[in-house]
Amino acid sequence: MDFDLFLEEASKRVKKKKLKIKSVSSKKKKELMEKIILDDECTTVPQTDSGRRTYK
Amino acid sequence: MSRVIGVLSGKGGVGKTTIAANISASLAWDYGNNVIAIDANTTSSNLGLLLGSYRFPVTLNDVLKGKAEITDAIYAHPSGLKIIPSSTFNEDIDADPEKMSEIISELDKYVDFIILDCPPTLSKETIAMINAIKEAILVTNPEWAALLETKRTIDYLKSKKKKILGVIINKADLEPEEIEKIKKALNVPVLGVIPEDNAVTKSVDRRVPFIHLKSKSRPSRALKNVMEQITGQTFPNRSIIERIISWFD
């Protein structure tokens, strides 16, 4: 196990996003869901070098 | 309508999250399905870490607490998989798991598979997750405590009329007669036996599912057989030689 990486990860602060619930129509919600799930319009999970090499 | 599969274990530490991450990534990358993997362990979450990152700005906990929309908590993995991680912040442990069924029905029509990495034991949180799933896979080790708790979870799933796909015996090297005994005692199919191997340790360390990082290793060969049983389809691009080798593992 890479203990340096463990220490870095355990002490890392990730800024939590300020959230607001917006009421949107079911049509808009469906469009948003399709964009995110089917068209990949969402944030990508950061990868290690091994992860980037594996899924290139 | 998607297949909603919960990955469960009667006892913690048996490798459930590792198996859930590998099954999810394989369904997406190898089989080309639309898959969402949900870290349903809202108090001790690790799925995100195994797939690349420990902390996320918006998580399932925020959605369960009514602070965010589900669309805010979905992330893309390079395998094609989508992930909904749980929080690793202590201030988020009071999320209400009862809303899980509602979230699943929102996602249901957009994907082929929803995989839930459930919490261990039959806690209130686990029971809420069981209510949300349609099918279950159990992960266990070949040890008394783990097997007895697995049996208890199976009985609970049966009482709730959930479809049990079978049991994966993880971190084990077993003789065929030992597998048969476990199968008889648990009274559900044994989907596979995943051996303890350095490939798994390395993959956890590098945050890449072993089925892709070390695709020809013994655990990967065993998991590919499991994937064929889950999907009912042969594992894509698997050579005949590898298939023959896996018969002798």
Short mmCIF file of C-alpha atoms in Angstrom, two decimals:
data_model
loop_
_atom_site.label_atom_id
_atom_site.label_comp_id
_atom_site.label_asym_id
_atom_site.label_seq_id
_atom_site.Cartn_x
_atom_site.Cartn_y
_atom_site.Cartn_z
CA MET A 1 0.00 0.00 0.00
CA ASP A 2 1.15 3.49 -0.83
CA PHE A 3 1.02 5.13 2.64
CA ASP A 4 2.04 8.57 1.37
CA LEU A 5 -0.97 8.56 -0.90
CA PHE A 6 -3.14 7.36 1.98
CA LEU A 7 -2.01 10.26 4.19
CA GLU A 8 -2.55 12.74 1.37
CA GLU A 9 -6.06 11.40 0.71
CA ALA A 10 -7.07 11.26 4.37
CA SER A 11 -6.12 14.88 4.95
CA LYS A 12 -7.36 16.27 1.63
CA ARG A 13 -10.20 18.74 1.81
CA VAL A 14 -12.68 18.72 -0.99
CA LYS A 15 -14.80 21.79 -1.24
CA LYS A 16 -18.40 20.73 -0.88
CA LYS A 17 -20.60 22.30 -3.49
CA LYS A 18 -23.17 24.85 -2.32
CA LEU A 19 -26.43 23.25 -3.22
CA LYS A 20 -29.83 24.55 -4.10
CA ILE A 21 -32.84 22.48 -5.03
CA LYS A 22 -34.54 23.99 -8.05
CA SER A 23 -38.05 22.95 -8.96
CA VAL A 24 -37.99 21.95 -12.62
CA SER A 25 -40.66 20.46 -14.83
CA SER A 26 -40.65 16.69 -15.38
CA LYS A 27 -39.82 17.31 -19.06
CA LYS A 28 -36.72 19.35 -18.11
CA LYS A 29 -35.74 16.77 -15.51
CA LYS A 30 -35.96 14.01 -18.13
CA GLU A 31 -33.78 16.02 -20.51
CA LEU A 32 -31.20 16.63 -17.78
CA MET A 33 -31.19 12.96 -16.79
CA GLU A 34 -30.64 11.90 -20.41
CA LYS A 35 -27.83 14.43 -20.86
CA ILE A 36 -26.02 13.20 -17.77
CA ILE A 37 -26.62 9.46 -18.02
CA LEU A 38 -26.74 8.89 -21.75
CA ASP A 39 -24.58 11.73 -23.11
CA ASP A 40 -21.96 11.70 -20.32
CA GLU A 41 -22.44 15.38 -19.48
CA CYS A 42 -21.18 15.05 -15.93
CA THR A 43 -17.93 15.33 -13.97
CA THR A 44 -15.45 12.51 -14.56
CA VAL A 45 -14.01 10.68 -11.56
CA PRO A 46 -10.30 11.57 -11.29
CA GLN A 47 -8.10 8.60 -12.19
CA THR A 48 -4.67 7.37 -11.16
CA ASP A 49 -2.04 6.88 -13.89
CA SER A 50 -2.97 3.18 -13.96
CA GLY A 51 -6.62 4.09 -14.40
CA ARG A 52 -5.83 6.42 -17.31
CA ARG A 53 -3.65 3.78 -18.98
CA THR A 54 -6.26 1.03 -18.53
CA TYR A 55 -9.18 2.94 -20.02
CA LYS A 56 -7.52 4.81 -22.89
CA MET B 1 -36.80 -1.02 -16.89
CA SER B 2 -33.38 -1.79 -15.49
CA ARG B 3 -32.08 -4.70 -13.47
CA VAL B 4 -31.55 -3.44 -9.92
CA ILE B 5 -29.00 -5.69 -8.23
CA GLY B 6 -27.84 -5.31 -4.64
CA VAL B 7 -24.41 -6.64 -3.70
CA LEU B 8 -24.75 -7.70 -0.06
CA SER B 9 -22.81 -9.43 2.65
CA GLY B 10 -23.81 -10.70 6.06
CA LYS B 11 -20.49 -9.59 7.48
CA GLY B 12 -18.17 -6.69 6.75
CA GLY B 13 -14.70 -7.00 5.28
CA VAL B 14 -15.43 -9.86 2.89
CA GLY B 15 -14.64 -7.83 -0.26
CA LYS B 16 -18.17 -6.81 -1.23
CA THR B 17 -17.23 -3.35 -2.48
CA THR B 18 -14.36 -4.72 -4.57
CA ILE B 19 -16.73 -7.22 -6.18
CA ALA B 20 -19.44 -4.55 -6.71
CA ALA B 21 -16.91 -2.20 -8.37
CA ASN B 22 -15.65 -4.96 -10.68
CA ILE B 23 -19.10 -6.22 -11.67
CA SER B 24 -20.29 -2.66 -12.40
CA ALA B 25 -17.22 -1.67 -14.44
CA SER B 26 -17.34 -4.94 -16.39
CA LEU B 27 -21.04 -4.58 -17.24
CA ALA B 28 -20.22 -1.14 -18.66
CA TRP B 29 -16.78 -1.61 -20.27
CA ASP B 30 -16.91 -5.24 -21.45
CA TYR B 31 -20.62 -5.68 -22.13
CA GLY B 32 -21.35 -2.09 -23.22
CA ASN B 33 -24.35 -1.62 -20.94
CA ASN B 34 -25.59 1.61 -19.42
CA VAL B 35 -24.79 1.08 -15.76
CA ILE B 36 -25.06 3.13 -12.58
CA ALA B 37 -23.15 1.93 -9.52
CA ILE B 38 -24.47 3.38 -6.26
CA ASP B 39 -22.46 3.42 -3.07
CA ALA B 40 -25.37 2.54 -0.81
CA ASN B 41 -23.13 2.40 2.23
CA THR B 42 -23.75 5.96 3.37
CA THR B 43 -21.82 5.69 6.63
CA SER B 44 -18.66 3.88 5.52
CA SER B 45 -18.28 4.45 1.81
CA ASN B 46 -15.46 3.07 -0.32
CA LEU B 47 -16.83 2.46 -3.79
CA GLY B 48 -15.69 5.86 -5.08
CA LEU B 49 -12.18 5.23 -3.76
CA LEU B 50 -11.93 1.87 -5.54
CA LEU B 51 -12.98 3.55 -8.78
CA GLY B 52 -10.64 6.52 -8.52
CA SER B 53 -11.47 9.08 -5.86
CA TYR B 54 -12.15 9.24 -2.11
CA ARG B 55 -14.09 12.49 -1.81
CA PHE B 56 -16.74 14.05 -4.02
CA PRO B 57 -18.32 17.53 -3.90
CA VAL B 58 -21.92 16.17 -4.07
CA THR B 59 -22.94 12.69 -2.93
CA LEU B 60 -25.85 10.34 -2.35
CA ASN B 61 -25.98 11.61 1.25
CA ASP B 62 -26.84 15.11 -0.02
CA VAL B 63 -29.65 13.64 -2.14
CA LEU B 64 -31.00 11.53 0.73
CA LYS B 65 -30.93 14.62 2.94
CA GLY B 66 -32.98 16.54 0.37
CA LYS B 67 -30.15 19.01 -0.27
CA ALA B 68 -29.37 18.01 -3.87
CA GLU B 69 -30.96 16.51 -6.96
CA ILE B 70 -29.84 13.04 -8.03
CA THR B 71 -28.45 14.54 -11.25
CA ASP B 72 -25.94 16.57 -9.16
CA ALA B 73 -24.46 13.40 -7.63
CA ILE B 74 -23.76 11.37 -10.80
CA TYR B 75 -20.13 11.05 -11.98
CA ALA B 76 -18.64 9.37 -15.05
CA HIS B 77 -16.00 6.65 -14.82
CA PRO B 78 -13.78 6.13 -17.91
CA SER B 79 -15.15 2.58 -18.29
CA GLY B 80 -18.47 4.15 -19.28
CA LEU B 81 -19.94 3.41 -15.87
CA LYS B 82 -21.77 6.13 -13.91
CA ILE B 83 -21.15 6.36 -10.18
CA ILE B 84 -23.23 7.83 -7.39
CA PRO B 85 -20.77 7.95 -4.49
CA SER B 86 -21.57 8.33 -0.81
CA SER B 87 -20.03 10.91 1.46
CA THR B 88 -16.86 10.38 3.49
CA PHE B 89 -17.58 13.42 5.67
CA ASN B 90 -18.72 12.73 9.23
CA GLU B 91 -21.31 15.53 9.09
CA ASP B 92 -23.23 13.56 6.44
CA ILE B 93 -23.85 10.30 8.32
CA ASP B 94 -27.44 11.26 9.22
CA ALA B 95 -28.74 10.68 5.66
CA ASP B 96 -32.13 8.95 5.51
CA PRO B 97 -31.81 5.64 3.59
CA GLU B 98 -35.60 5.23 3.33
CA LYS B 99 -35.60 7.51 0.26
CA MET B 100 -33.53 5.00 -1.72
CA SER B 101 -36.52 3.34 -3.43
CA GLU B 102 -37.62 6.76 -4.71
CA ILE B 103 -34.15 7.42 -6.15
CA ILE B 104 -34.04 4.01 -7.84
CA SER B 105 -37.39 4.55 -9.51
CA GLU B 106 -36.11 7.90 -10.84
CA LEU B 107 -33.07 6.22 -12.44
CA ASP B 108 -34.79 3.00 -13.50
CA LYS B 109 -35.85 4.03 -17.00
CA TYR B 110 -32.48 5.41 -18.13
CA VAL B 111 -30.09 2.49 -17.62
CA ASP B 112 -29.76 -1.27 -18.15
CA PHE B 113 -28.31 -2.02 -14.71
CA ILE B 114 -28.31 -0.33 -11.31
CA ILE B 115 -25.79 -1.94 -8.96
CA LEU B 116 -26.04 -1.12 -5.26
CA ASP B 117 -23.01 -1.67 -3.09
CA CYS B 118 -25.00 -2.23 0.10
CA PRO B 119 -23.83 -1.86 3.70
CA PRO B 120 -22.89 -5.09 5.53
CA THR B 121 -25.12 -6.84 8.12
CA LEU B 122 -28.89 -6.49 8.40
CA SER B 123 -28.86 -2.93 9.71
CA LYS B 124 -31.74 -0.48 9.18
CA GLU B 125 -29.72 1.05 6.33
CA THR B 126 -29.28 -2.37 4.66
CA ILE B 127 -32.97 -3.19 5.02
CA ALA B 128 -33.88 0.10 3.29
CA MET B 129 -31.52 -0.84 0.45
CA ILE B 130 -32.99 -4.36 0.22
CA ASN B 131 -36.44 -2.78 -0.16
CA ALA B 132 -35.08 -0.85 -3.16
CA ILE B 133 -33.49 -3.77 -5.04
CA LYS B 134 -35.02 -6.44 -7.28
CA GLU B 135 -32.16 -9.00 -7.28
CA ALA B 136 -29.31 -9.84 -4.94
CA ILE B 137 -25.77 -11.17 -5.08
CA LEU B 138 -24.14 -12.17 -1.81
CA VAL B 139 -20.43 -12.00 -1.14
CA THR B 140 -18.87 -14.08 1.60
CA ASN B 141 -15.61 -15.64 2.76
CA PRO B 142 -15.44 -19.36 3.54
CA GLU B 143 -15.39 -18.74 7.31
CA TRP B 144 -18.01 -19.75 9.87
CA ALA B 145 -19.01 -16.25 10.99
CA ALA B 146 -19.31 -14.95 7.45
CA LEU B 147 -21.23 -18.01 6.20
CA LEU B 148 -23.69 -17.96 9.10
CA GLU B 149 -24.42 -14.26 8.59
CA THR B 150 -24.76 -14.89 4.84
CA LYS B 151 -27.36 -17.59 5.57
CA ARG B 152 -29.24 -15.12 7.77
CA THR B 153 -29.21 -12.49 4.99
CA ILE B 154 -30.40 -15.09 2.45
CA ASP B 155 -33.32 -16.02 4.74
CA TYR B 156 -34.24 -12.34 5.04
CA LEU B 157 -34.06 -11.83 1.26
CA LYS B 158 -36.25 -14.89 0.73
CA SER B 159 -38.80 -13.60 3.24
CA LYS B 160 -38.93 -10.37 1.20
CA LYS B 161 -39.32 -12.42 -2.01
CA LYS B 162 -36.18 -10.95 -3.61
CA LYS B 163 -34.53 -12.89 -6.42
CA ILE B 164 -31.17 -14.26 -5.26
CA LEU B 165 -28.73 -14.69 -8.14
CA GLY B 166 -26.26 -16.51 -5.92
CA VAL B 167 -23.22 -16.31 -3.70
CA ILE B 168 -19.67 -15.30 -4.56
CA ILE B 169 -17.11 -16.87 -2.24
CA ASN B 170 -14.31 -14.35 -2.09
CA LYS B 171 -10.66 -14.61 -0.99
CA ALA B 172 -10.84 -18.38 -1.12
CA ASP B 173 -9.26 -21.47 -2.63
CA LEU B 174 -11.71 -24.31 -2.26
CA GLU B 175 -11.97 -27.90 -3.36
CA PRO B 176 -15.09 -28.81 -5.39
CA GLU B 177 -16.54 -30.81 -2.47
CA GLU B 178 -16.15 -27.80 -0.15
CA ILE B 179 -18.01 -25.61 -2.65
CA GLU B 180 -20.75 -28.23 -2.84
CA LYS B 181 -21.11 -28.24 0.95
CA ILE B 182 -21.44 -24.43 1.06
CA LYS B 183 -23.97 -24.52 -1.77
CA LYS B 184 -26.02 -27.12 0.10
CA ALA B 185 -25.86 -25.23 3.40
CA LEU B 186 -26.84 -21.88 1.89
CA ASN B 187 -29.34 -23.39 -0.57
CA VAL B 188 -28.52 -20.86 -3.33
CA PRO B 189 -26.24 -21.15 -6.40
CA VAL B 190 -22.52 -20.49 -5.98
CA LEU B 191 -21.72 -18.04 -8.77
CA GLY B 192 -17.98 -18.38 -8.32
CA VAL B 193 -14.97 -18.60 -6.05
CA ILE B 194 -12.57 -15.66 -6.29
CA PRO B 195 -9.08 -16.63 -5.09
CA GLU B 196 -6.95 -14.47 -2.83
CA ASP B 197 -4.35 -12.96 -5.17
CA ASN B 198 -1.90 -10.12 -5.40
CA ALA B 199 -3.76 -8.81 -8.49
CA VAL B 200 -6.64 -7.74 -6.23
CA THR B 201 -4.36 -5.96 -3.75
CA LYS B 202 -2.65 -4.12 -6.61
CA SER B 203 -5.93 -3.11 -8.19
CA VAL B 204 -7.26 -1.69 -4.91
CA ASP B 205 -4.01 0.23 -4.47
CA ARG B 206 -4.18 1.61 -8.01
CA ARG B 207 -7.93 2.19 -7.89
CA VAL B 208 -8.65 0.22 -11.03
CA PRO B 209 -10.99 -2.83 -11.06
CA PHE B 210 -8.84 -5.99 -11.22
CA ILE B 211 -10.94 -7.40 -14.06
CA HIS B 212 -9.45 -4.60 -16.22
CA LEU B 213 -6.08 -3.93 -14.57
CA LYS B 214 -5.08 -7.62 -14.49
CA SER B 215 -7.59 -9.11 -16.87
CA LYS B 216 -5.83 -12.48 -17.21
CA SER B 217 -5.22 -13.04 -13.49
CA ARG B 218 -6.94 -15.89 -11.60
CA PRO B 219 -9.45 -13.59 -9.85
CA SER B 220 -10.35 -12.01 -13.21
CA ARG B 221 -10.85 -15.40 -14.85
CA ALA B 222 -13.12 -16.41 -11.97
CA LEU B 223 -15.07 -13.16 -12.13
CA LYS B 224 -15.54 -13.46 -15.89
CA ASN B 225 -17.35 -16.78 -15.22
CA VAL B 226 -19.51 -14.94 -12.68
CA MET B 227 -20.26 -12.19 -15.23
CA GLU B 228 -21.51 -14.80 -17.71
CA GLN B 229 -23.97 -16.08 -15.10
CA ILE B 230 -25.20 -12.60 -14.18
CA THR B 231 -25.72 -11.49 -17.78
CA GLY B 232 -26.60 -14.88 -19.33
CA GLN B 233 -24.14 -13.96 -22.11
CA THR B 234 -20.62 -15.17 -22.89
CA PHE B 235 -17.90 -12.78 -21.76
CA PRO B 236 -16.96 -10.61 -24.79
CA ASN B 237 -13.61 -11.17 -26.54
CA ARG B 238 -12.56 -14.02 -24.27
CA SER B 239 -10.08 -16.34 -25.91
CA ILE B 240 -10.71 -20.09 -26.05
CA ILE B 241 -7.37 -20.70 -24.30
CA GLU B 242 -8.38 -18.47 -21.37
CA ARG B 243 -11.76 -20.20 -21.19
CA ILE B 244 -10.06 -23.62 -21.05
CA ILE B 245 -7.59 -22.42 -18.39
CA SER B 246 -10.48 -21.13 -16.27
CA TRP B 247 -12.00 -24.65 -16.19
CA PHE B 248 -8.88 -25.88 -14.36
CA ASP B 249 -8.61 -22.96 -11.89
#
